[in-house]
Coordinates of C-alpha atoms in Angstrom, one line a residue:
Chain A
X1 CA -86.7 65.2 178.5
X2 CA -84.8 67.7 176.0
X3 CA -84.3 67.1 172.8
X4 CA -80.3 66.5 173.2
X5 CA -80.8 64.0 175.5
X6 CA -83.6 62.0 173.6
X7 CA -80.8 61.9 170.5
X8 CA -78.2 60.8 172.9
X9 CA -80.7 57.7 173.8
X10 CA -81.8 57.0 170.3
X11 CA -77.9 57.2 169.8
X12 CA -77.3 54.2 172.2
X13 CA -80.0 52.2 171.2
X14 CA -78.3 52.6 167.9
X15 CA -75.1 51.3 169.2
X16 CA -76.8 48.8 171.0
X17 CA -78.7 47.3 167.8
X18 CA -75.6 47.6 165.4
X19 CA -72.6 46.2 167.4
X20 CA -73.5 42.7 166.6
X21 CA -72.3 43.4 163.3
X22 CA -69.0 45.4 163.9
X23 CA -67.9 42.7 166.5
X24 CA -65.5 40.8 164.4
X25 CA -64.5 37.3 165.1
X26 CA -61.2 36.4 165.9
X27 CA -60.1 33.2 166.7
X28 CA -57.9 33.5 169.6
X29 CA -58.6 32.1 173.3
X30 CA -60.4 28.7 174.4
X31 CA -63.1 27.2 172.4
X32 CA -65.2 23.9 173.4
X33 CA -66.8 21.6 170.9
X34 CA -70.3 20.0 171.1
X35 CA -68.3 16.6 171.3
X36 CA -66.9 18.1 174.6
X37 CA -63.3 18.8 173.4
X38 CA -61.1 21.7 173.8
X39 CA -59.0 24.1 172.0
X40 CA -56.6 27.1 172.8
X41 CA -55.7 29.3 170.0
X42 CA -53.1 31.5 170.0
X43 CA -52.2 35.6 169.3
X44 CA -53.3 35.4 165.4
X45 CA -50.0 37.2 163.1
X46 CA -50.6 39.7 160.9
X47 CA -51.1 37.1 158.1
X48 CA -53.5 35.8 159.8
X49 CA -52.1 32.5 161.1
X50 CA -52.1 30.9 164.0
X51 CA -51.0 28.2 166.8
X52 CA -52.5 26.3 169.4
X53 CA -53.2 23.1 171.1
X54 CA -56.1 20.4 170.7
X55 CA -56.9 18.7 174.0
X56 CA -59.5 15.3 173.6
X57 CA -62.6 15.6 176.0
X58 CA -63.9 13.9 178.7
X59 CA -66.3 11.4 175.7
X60 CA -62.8 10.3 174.1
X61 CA -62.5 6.6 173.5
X62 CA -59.0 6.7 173.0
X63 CA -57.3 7.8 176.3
X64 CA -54.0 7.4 174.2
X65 CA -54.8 10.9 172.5
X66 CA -52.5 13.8 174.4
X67 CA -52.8 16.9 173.9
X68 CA -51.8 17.9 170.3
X69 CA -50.7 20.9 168.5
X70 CA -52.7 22.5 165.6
X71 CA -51.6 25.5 163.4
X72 CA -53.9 27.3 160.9
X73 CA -54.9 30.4 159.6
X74 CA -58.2 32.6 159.4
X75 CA -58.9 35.1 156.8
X76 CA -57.5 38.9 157.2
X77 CA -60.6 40.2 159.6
X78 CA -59.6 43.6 158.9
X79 CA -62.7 43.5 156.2
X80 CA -64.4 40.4 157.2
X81 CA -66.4 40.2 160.5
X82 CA -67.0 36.6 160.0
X83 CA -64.1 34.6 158.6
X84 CA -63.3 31.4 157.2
X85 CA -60.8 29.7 159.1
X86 CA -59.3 26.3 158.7
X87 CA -56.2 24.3 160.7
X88 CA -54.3 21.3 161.2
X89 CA -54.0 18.9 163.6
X90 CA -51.3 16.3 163.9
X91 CA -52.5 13.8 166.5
X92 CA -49.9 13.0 169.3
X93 CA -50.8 9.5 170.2
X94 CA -49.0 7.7 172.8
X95 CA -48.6 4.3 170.7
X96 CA -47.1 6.3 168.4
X97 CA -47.5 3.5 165.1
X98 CA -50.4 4.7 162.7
X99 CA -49.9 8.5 162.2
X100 CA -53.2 10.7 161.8
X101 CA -53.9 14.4 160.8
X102 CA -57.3 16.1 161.0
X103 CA -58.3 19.1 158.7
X104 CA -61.2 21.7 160.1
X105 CA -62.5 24.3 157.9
X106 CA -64.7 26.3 158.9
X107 CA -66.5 29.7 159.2
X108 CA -66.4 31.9 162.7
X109 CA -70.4 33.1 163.4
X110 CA -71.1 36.5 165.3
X111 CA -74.4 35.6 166.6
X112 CA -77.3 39.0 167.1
X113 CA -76.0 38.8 171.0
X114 CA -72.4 39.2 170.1
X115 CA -72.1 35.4 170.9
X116 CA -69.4 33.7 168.4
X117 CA -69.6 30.2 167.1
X118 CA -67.3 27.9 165.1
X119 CA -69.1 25.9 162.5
X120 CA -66.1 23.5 161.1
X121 CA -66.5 20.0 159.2
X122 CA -63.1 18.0 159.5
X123 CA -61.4 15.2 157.3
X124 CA -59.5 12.7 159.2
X125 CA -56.8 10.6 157.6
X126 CA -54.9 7.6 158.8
X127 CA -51.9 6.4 157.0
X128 CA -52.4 3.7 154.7
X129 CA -49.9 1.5 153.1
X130 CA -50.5 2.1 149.5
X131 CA -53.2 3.5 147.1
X132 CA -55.0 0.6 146.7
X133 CA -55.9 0.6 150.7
X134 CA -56.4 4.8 149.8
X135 CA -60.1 4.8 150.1
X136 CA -60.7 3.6 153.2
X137 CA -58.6 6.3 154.9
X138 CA -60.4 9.3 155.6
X139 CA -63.3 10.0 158.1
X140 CA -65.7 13.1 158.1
X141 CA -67.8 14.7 160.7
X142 CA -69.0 18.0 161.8
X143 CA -68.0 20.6 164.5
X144 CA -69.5 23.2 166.5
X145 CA -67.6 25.4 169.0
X146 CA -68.4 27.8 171.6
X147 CA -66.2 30.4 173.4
X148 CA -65.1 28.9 177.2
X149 CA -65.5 32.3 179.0
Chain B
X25 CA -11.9 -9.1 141.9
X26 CA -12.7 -10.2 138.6
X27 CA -15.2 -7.9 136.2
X28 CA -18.4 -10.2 136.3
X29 CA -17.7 -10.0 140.5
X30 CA -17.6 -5.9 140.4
X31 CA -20.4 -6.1 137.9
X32 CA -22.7 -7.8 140.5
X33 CA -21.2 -5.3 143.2
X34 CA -22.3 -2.6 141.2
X35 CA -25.8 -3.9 140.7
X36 CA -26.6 -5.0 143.8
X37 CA -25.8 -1.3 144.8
X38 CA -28.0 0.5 142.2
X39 CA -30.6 -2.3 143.7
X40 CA -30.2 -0.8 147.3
X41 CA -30.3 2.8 145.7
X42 CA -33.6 1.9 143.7
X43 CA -35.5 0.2 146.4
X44 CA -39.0 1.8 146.4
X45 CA -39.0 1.4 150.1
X46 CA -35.8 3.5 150.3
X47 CA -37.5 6.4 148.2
X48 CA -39.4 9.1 150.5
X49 CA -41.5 11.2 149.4
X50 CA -41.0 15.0 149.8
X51 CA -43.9 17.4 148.6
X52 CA -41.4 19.8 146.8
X53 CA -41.9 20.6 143.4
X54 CA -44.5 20.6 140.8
X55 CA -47.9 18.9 140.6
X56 CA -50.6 18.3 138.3
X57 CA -53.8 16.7 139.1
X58 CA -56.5 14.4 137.5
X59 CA -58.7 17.6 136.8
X60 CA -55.7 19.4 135.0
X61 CA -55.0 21.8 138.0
X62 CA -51.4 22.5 138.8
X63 CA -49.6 23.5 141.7
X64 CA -45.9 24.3 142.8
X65 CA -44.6 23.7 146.2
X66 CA -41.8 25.0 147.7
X67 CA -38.8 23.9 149.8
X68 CA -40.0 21.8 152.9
X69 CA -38.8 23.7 156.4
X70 CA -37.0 21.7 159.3
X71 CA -40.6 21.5 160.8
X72 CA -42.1 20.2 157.3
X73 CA -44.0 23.4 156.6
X74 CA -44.4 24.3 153.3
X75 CA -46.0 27.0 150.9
X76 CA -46.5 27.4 147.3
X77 CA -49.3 28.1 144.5
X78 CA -52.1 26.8 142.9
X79 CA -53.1 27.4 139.6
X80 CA -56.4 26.4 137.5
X81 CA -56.2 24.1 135.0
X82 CA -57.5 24.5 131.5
X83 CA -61.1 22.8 132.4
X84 CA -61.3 25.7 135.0
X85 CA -65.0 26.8 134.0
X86 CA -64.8 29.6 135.8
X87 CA -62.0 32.3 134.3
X88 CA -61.5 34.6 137.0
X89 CA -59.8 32.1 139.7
X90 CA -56.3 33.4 139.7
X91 CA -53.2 31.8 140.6
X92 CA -53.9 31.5 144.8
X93 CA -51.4 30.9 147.1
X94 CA -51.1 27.5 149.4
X95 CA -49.7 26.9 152.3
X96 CA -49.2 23.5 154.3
X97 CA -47.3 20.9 155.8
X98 CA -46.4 17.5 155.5
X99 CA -45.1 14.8 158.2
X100 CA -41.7 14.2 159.0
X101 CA -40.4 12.4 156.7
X102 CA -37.3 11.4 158.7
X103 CA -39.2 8.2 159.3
X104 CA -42.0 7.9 157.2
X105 CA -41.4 6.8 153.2
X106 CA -45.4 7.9 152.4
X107 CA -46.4 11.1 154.7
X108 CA -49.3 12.7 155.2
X109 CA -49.7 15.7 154.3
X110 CA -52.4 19.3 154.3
X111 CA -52.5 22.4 152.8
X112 CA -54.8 25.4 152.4
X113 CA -55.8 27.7 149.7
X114 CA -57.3 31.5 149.5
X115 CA -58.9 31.5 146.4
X116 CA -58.2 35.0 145.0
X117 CA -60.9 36.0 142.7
X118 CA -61.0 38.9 140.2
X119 CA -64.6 39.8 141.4
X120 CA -63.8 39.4 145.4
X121 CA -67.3 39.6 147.0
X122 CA -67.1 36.0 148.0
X123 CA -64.3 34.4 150.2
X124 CA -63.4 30.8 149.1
X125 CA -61.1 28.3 151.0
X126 CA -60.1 24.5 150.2
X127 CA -58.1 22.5 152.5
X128 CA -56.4 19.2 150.8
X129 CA -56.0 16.3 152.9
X130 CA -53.9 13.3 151.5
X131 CA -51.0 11.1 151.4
X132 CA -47.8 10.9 149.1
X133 CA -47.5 7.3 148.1
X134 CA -44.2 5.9 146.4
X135 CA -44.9 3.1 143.6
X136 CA -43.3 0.5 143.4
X137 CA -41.3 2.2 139.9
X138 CA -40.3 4.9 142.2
X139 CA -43.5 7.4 140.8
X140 CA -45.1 9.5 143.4
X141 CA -48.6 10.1 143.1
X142 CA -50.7 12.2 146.1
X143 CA -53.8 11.2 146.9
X144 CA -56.4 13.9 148.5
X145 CA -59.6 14.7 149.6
X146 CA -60.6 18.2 149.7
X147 CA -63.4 20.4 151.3
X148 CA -64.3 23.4 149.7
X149 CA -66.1 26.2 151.7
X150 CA -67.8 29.5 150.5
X151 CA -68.3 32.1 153.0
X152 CA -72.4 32.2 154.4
X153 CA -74.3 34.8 156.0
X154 CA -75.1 33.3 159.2
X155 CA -75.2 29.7 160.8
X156 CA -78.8 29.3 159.4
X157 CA -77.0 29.3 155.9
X158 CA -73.8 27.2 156.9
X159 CA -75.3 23.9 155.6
X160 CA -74.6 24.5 152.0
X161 CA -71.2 26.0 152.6
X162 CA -69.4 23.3 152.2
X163 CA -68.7 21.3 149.2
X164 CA -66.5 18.0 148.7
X165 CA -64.2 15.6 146.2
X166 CA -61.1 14.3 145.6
X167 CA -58.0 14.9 143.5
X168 CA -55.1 12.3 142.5
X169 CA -52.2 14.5 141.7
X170 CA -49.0 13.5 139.8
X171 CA -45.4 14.8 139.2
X172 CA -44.8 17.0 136.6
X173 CA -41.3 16.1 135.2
Chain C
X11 CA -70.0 14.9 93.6
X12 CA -73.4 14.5 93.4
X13 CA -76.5 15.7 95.2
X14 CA -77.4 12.8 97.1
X15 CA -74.0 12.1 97.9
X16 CA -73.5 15.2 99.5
X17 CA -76.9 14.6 101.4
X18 CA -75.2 11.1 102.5
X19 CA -71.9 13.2 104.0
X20 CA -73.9 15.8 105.7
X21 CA -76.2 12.6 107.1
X22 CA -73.0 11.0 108.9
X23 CA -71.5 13.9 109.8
X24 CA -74.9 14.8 111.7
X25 CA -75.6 11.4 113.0
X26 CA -71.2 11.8 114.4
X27 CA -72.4 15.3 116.0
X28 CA -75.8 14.2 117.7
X29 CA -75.4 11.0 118.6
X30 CA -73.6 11.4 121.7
X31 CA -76.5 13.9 123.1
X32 CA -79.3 11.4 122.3
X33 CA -77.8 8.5 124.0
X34 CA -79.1 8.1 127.1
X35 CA -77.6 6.5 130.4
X36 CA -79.7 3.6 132.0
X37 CA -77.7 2.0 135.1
X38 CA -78.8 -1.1 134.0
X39 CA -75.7 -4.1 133.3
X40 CA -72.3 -4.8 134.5
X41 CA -69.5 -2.0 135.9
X42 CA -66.2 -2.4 137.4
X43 CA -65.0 0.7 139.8
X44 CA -61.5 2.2 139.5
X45 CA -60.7 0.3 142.7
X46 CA -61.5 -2.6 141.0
X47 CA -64.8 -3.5 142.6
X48 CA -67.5 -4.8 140.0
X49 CA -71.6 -4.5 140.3
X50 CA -74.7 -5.5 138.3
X51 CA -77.4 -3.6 138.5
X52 CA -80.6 -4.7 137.2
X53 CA -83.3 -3.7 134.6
X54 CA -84.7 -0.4 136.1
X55 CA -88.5 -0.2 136.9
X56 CA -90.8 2.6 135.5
X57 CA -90.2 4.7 138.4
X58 CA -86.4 4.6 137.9
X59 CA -85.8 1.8 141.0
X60 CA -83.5 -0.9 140.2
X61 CA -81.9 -3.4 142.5
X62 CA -78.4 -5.7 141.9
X63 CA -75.3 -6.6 143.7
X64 CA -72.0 -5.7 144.6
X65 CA -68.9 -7.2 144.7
X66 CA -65.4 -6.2 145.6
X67 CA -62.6 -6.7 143.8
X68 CA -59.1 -8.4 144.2
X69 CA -57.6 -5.5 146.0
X70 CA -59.8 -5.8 149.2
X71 CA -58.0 -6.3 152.1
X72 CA -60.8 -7.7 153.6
X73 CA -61.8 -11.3 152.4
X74 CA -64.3 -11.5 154.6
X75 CA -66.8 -9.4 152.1
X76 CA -68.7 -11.5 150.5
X77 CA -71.7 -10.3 147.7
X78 CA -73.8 -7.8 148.7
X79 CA -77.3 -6.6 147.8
X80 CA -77.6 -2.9 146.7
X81 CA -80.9 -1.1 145.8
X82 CA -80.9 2.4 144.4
X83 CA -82.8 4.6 142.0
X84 CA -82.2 7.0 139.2
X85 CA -83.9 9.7 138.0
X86 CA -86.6 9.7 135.0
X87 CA -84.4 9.0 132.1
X88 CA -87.7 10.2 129.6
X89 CA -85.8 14.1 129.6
X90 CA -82.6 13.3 130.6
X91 CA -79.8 11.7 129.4
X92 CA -77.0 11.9 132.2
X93 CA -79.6 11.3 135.4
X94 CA -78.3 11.0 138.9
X95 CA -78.3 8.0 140.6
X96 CA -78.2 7.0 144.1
X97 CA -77.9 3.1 145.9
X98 CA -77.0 1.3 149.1
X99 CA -75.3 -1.5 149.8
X100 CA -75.4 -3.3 153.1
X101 CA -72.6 -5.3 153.5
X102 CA -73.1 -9.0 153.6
X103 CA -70.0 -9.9 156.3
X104 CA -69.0 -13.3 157.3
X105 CA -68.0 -12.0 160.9
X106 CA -71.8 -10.3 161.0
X107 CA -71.1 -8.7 164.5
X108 CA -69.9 -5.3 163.2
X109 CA -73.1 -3.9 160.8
X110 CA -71.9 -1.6 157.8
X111 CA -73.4 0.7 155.4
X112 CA -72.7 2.3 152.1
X113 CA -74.7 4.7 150.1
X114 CA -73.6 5.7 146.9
X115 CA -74.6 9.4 145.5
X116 CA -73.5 10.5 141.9
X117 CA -74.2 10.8 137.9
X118 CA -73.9 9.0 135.2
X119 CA -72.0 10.8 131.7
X120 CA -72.1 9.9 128.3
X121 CA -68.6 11.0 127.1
X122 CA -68.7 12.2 123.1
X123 CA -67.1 8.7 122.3
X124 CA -70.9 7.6 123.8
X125 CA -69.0 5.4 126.3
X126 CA -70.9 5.5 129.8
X127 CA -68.9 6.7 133.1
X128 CA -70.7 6.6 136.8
X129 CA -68.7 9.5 139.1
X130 CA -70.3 8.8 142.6
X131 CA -68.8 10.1 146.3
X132 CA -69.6 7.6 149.0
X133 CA -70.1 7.2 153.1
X134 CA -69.7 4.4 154.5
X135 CA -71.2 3.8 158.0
X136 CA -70.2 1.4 161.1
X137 CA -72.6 0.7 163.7
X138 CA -71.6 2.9 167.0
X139 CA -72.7 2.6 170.8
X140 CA -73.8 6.0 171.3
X141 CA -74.3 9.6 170.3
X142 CA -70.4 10.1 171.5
X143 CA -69.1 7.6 169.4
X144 CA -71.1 8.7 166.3
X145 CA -68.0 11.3 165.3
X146 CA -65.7 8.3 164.1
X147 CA -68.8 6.1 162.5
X148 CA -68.4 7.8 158.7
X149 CA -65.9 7.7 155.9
X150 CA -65.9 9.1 152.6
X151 CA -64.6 8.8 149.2
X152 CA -65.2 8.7 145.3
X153 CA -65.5 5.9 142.9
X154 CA -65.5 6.3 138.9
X155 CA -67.2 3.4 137.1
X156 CA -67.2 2.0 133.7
X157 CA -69.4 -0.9 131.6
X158 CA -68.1 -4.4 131.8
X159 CA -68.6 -5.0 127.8
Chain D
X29 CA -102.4 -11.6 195.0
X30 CA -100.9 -9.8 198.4
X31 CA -99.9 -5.9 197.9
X32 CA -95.8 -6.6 197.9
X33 CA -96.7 -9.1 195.1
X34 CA -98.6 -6.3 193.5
X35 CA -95.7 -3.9 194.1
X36 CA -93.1 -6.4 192.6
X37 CA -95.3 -7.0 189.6
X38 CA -95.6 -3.4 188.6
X39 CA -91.4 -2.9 189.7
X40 CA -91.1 -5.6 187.1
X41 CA -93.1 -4.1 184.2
X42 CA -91.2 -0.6 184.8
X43 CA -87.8 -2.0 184.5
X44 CA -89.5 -3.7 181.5
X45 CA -90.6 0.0 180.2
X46 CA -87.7 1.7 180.8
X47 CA -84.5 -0.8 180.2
X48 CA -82.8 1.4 177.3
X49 CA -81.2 -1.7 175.9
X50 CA -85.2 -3.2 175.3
X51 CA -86.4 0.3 173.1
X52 CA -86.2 -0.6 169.8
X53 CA -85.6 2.5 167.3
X54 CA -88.4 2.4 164.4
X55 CA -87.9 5.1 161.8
X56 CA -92.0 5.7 161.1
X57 CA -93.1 8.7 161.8
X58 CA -92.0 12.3 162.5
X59 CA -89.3 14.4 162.3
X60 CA -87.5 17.2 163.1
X61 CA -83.5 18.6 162.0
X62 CA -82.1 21.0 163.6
X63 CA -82.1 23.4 160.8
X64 CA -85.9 23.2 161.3
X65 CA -86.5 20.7 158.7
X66 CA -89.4 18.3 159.0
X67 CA -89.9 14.8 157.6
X68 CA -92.8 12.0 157.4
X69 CA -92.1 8.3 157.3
X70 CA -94.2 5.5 156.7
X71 CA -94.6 2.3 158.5
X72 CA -91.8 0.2 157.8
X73 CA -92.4 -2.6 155.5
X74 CA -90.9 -6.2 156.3
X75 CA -87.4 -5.8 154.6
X76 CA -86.9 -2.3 155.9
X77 CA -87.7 -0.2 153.3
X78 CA -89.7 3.0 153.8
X79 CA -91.2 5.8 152.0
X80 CA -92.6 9.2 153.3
X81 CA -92.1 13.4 152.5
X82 CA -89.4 15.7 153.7
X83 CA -90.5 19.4 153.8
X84 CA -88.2 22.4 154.0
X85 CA -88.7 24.6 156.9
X86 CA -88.4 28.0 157.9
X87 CA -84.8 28.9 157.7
X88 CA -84.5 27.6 153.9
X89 CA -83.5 30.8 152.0
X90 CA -85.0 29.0 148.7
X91 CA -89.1 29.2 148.5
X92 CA -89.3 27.0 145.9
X93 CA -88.4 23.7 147.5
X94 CA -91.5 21.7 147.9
X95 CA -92.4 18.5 149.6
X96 CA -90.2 16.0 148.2
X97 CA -90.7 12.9 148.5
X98 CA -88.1 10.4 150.0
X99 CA -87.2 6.6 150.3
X100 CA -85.6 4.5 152.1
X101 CA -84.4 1.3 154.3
X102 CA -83.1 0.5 157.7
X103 CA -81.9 -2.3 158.6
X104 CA -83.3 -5.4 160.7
X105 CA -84.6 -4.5 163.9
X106 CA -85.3 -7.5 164.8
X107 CA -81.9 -7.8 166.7
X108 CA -80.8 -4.3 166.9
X109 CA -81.7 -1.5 168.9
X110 CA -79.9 1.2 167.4
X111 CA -80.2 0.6 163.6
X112 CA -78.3 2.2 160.7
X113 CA -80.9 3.9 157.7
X114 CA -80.1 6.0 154.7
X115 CA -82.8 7.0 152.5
X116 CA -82.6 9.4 149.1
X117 CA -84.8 12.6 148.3
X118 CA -85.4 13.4 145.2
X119 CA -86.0 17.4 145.5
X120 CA -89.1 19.1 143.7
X121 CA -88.5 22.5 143.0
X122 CA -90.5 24.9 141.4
X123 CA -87.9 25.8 138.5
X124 CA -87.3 22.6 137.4
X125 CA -84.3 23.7 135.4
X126 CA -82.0 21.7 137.7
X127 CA -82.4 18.6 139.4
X128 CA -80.7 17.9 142.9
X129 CA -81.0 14.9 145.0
X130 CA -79.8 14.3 148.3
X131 CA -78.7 11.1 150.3
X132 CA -78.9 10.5 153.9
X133 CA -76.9 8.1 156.0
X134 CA -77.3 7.5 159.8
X135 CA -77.9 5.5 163.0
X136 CA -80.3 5.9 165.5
X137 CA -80.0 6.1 168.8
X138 CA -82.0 5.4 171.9
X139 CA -80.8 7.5 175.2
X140 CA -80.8 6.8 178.4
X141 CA -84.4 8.4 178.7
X142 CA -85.6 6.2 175.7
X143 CA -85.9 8.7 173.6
X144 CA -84.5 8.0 169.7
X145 CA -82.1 10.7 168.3
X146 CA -81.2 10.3 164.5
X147 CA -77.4 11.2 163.8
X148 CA -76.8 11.6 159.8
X149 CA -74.3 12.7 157.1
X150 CA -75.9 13.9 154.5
X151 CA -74.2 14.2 150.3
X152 CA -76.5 16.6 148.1
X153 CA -75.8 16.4 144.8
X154 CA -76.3 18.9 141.4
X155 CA -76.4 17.9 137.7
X156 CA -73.2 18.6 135.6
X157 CA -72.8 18.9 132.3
X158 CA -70.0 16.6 131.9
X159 CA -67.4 14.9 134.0
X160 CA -65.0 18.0 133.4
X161 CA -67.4 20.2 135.8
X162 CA -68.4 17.1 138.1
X163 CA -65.5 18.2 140.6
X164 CA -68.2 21.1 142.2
X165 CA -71.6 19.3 141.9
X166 CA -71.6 17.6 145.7
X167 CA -72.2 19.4 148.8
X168 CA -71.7 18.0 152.7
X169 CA -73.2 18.3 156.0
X170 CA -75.0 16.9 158.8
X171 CA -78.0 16.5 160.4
X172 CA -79.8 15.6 164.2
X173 CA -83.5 15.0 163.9
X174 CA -85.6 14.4 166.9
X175 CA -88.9 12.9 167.2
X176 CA -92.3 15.0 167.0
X177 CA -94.4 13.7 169.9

């Protein structure tokens, strides 16, 4: 084997080894959680904000949950290649009397295969009538998503 | 219509006006909160979007936090006297090499004197190297803000 | 002004200056939170465990709560004088079938006046069915406490 | 005894075995996270309470956490399956310069297979210096740990 083609192959392994960390995160397309729940994020803009559409899995409880928006924004990946990213969603319920809003912040992963995951917690607030009935409104949990393909 | 009758008109109008349940709350305008951070909100869109700025208070340890922009949104409020309401900040830091976000979560609740007070709770997340890292990202509290007049 | 009066001024004005710093916080005796909820905690033991009770206040919504045992710990008060503390309360509830949990995570601060203040973030924890119910089991919140004198 | 009584007896002591609903969760013994942590615990003692060690694992980026030790309670098994725990470490780190402690709070769960999963929220707190700087001293997350046969 000549010496031009050994450099072309040490070239590609090269390639190989450091896309991982060139692959940058974005947001955009269909994510599933580890609760079994689904998301669809939209085209980001160029400030980095986004759209989308929450649906509840197949483990919800509440089969009064529709499919809700969400909007939110990620950090400009132009630098990063793993953003923070955080979002709202306003829950659509069908008995439409308590009103409840979720909050997910969380970081995008590029894993060594290229593989991206969504690490997020979430706050979860239900309307309350007044302050003193404040502090038992918000839940908190954790979120992992994976890219549906 | 004698004057004690007009009198009682008159006050039984300024009643109706007055009525705490009457008063909605509308996240316009400036803030400051129990830890002596303030913030300025801007005029709420159709779809209750809002943005605005966030700036450290004097018990801000750390003096190169700048004045960060914020952006949010907060329930219709067509229907709703106390909405929920979230909103986002990009921490911009003099010395840039780490990328911080909060997201508030919280409620606008109307006393019963007609004072607005928010109460939030807020997650905090600095930006980790990879998912073997992502467990101390994330930090939490709470902030109680009130009207600056 | 004579020698040993002098000495007496600069006396006082050291004892004014160090006296905050040497006081140290011991959870032991009565608090009442900022939601109105009050507690006794007990005399510690020599490893820093104490026990007491907890009892919530006039604005619970939930009459149902009766007095409940908490056990908790603080941290060796011999070299510090604002230890963190940590407790749990399991609710005592008159309709026992739901089971309910708090633990309690924060520090204790002697201000300059030498006046005691507890700042502590909470979860609170419902029983749930399953793994795919545990996302909704957890709430959070803070609580500031000060000594019933 | 006949061979289809035989049969029947040893049908009836698998459905014993195997009924989820009979498998009792006991916290003794141990454990893994899934950020590779490990933990110890003791035999439970008659109220509940328990003691044991929780070591770092591999993927902590800070070699000088030691074997802490950590207490805690769960409550009656005597009538649930699935019971709720929470038990505080205290860490022991090599610099001593700052102390951190950490609560957990969770349930565990028996599956379908009988074997125990334990779902908890975890609150890890830092020392301030005063209330002022109290704001950044808590951190959130999760864990799973699963038994080590």
């Amino acid at each position: 084997m000549g010496s031009s083609a050994l450099t072309l192959v040490l070239a590609l392994a090269l390639v190989a080894c450091v896309t991982p960390a060139e692959r940058k995160c974005l947001l955009s397309g269909s994510w599933r959680s580890d609760s079994g729940c689904r998301m669809v994020v939209s085209v980001l803009s160029k400030d980095g904000s986004f759209s989308g559409s929450y649906l509840p899995g197949p483990v919800a409880d509440n089969s009064e949950i529709l499919t809700s928006p969400l909007k939110g924004s990620q950090q400009d990946t132009g630098q990063i290649s793993q953003p923070i990213f955080s979002f709202t969603v306003h829950w659509q319920l069908q008995d439409s009397d308590t009103a409840q809003t979720t909050v997910f912040l969380g970081q995008c992963y590029v894993g060594t295969n290229g593989e991206e995951t969504l690490h997020a917690l979430w706050l979860l607030r239900e309307a309350a009538d007044n302050p003193a009935e404040d502090w038992k409104a918000t839940r908190i949990g954790t979120s992992v998503f994976t890219r549906i393909k």
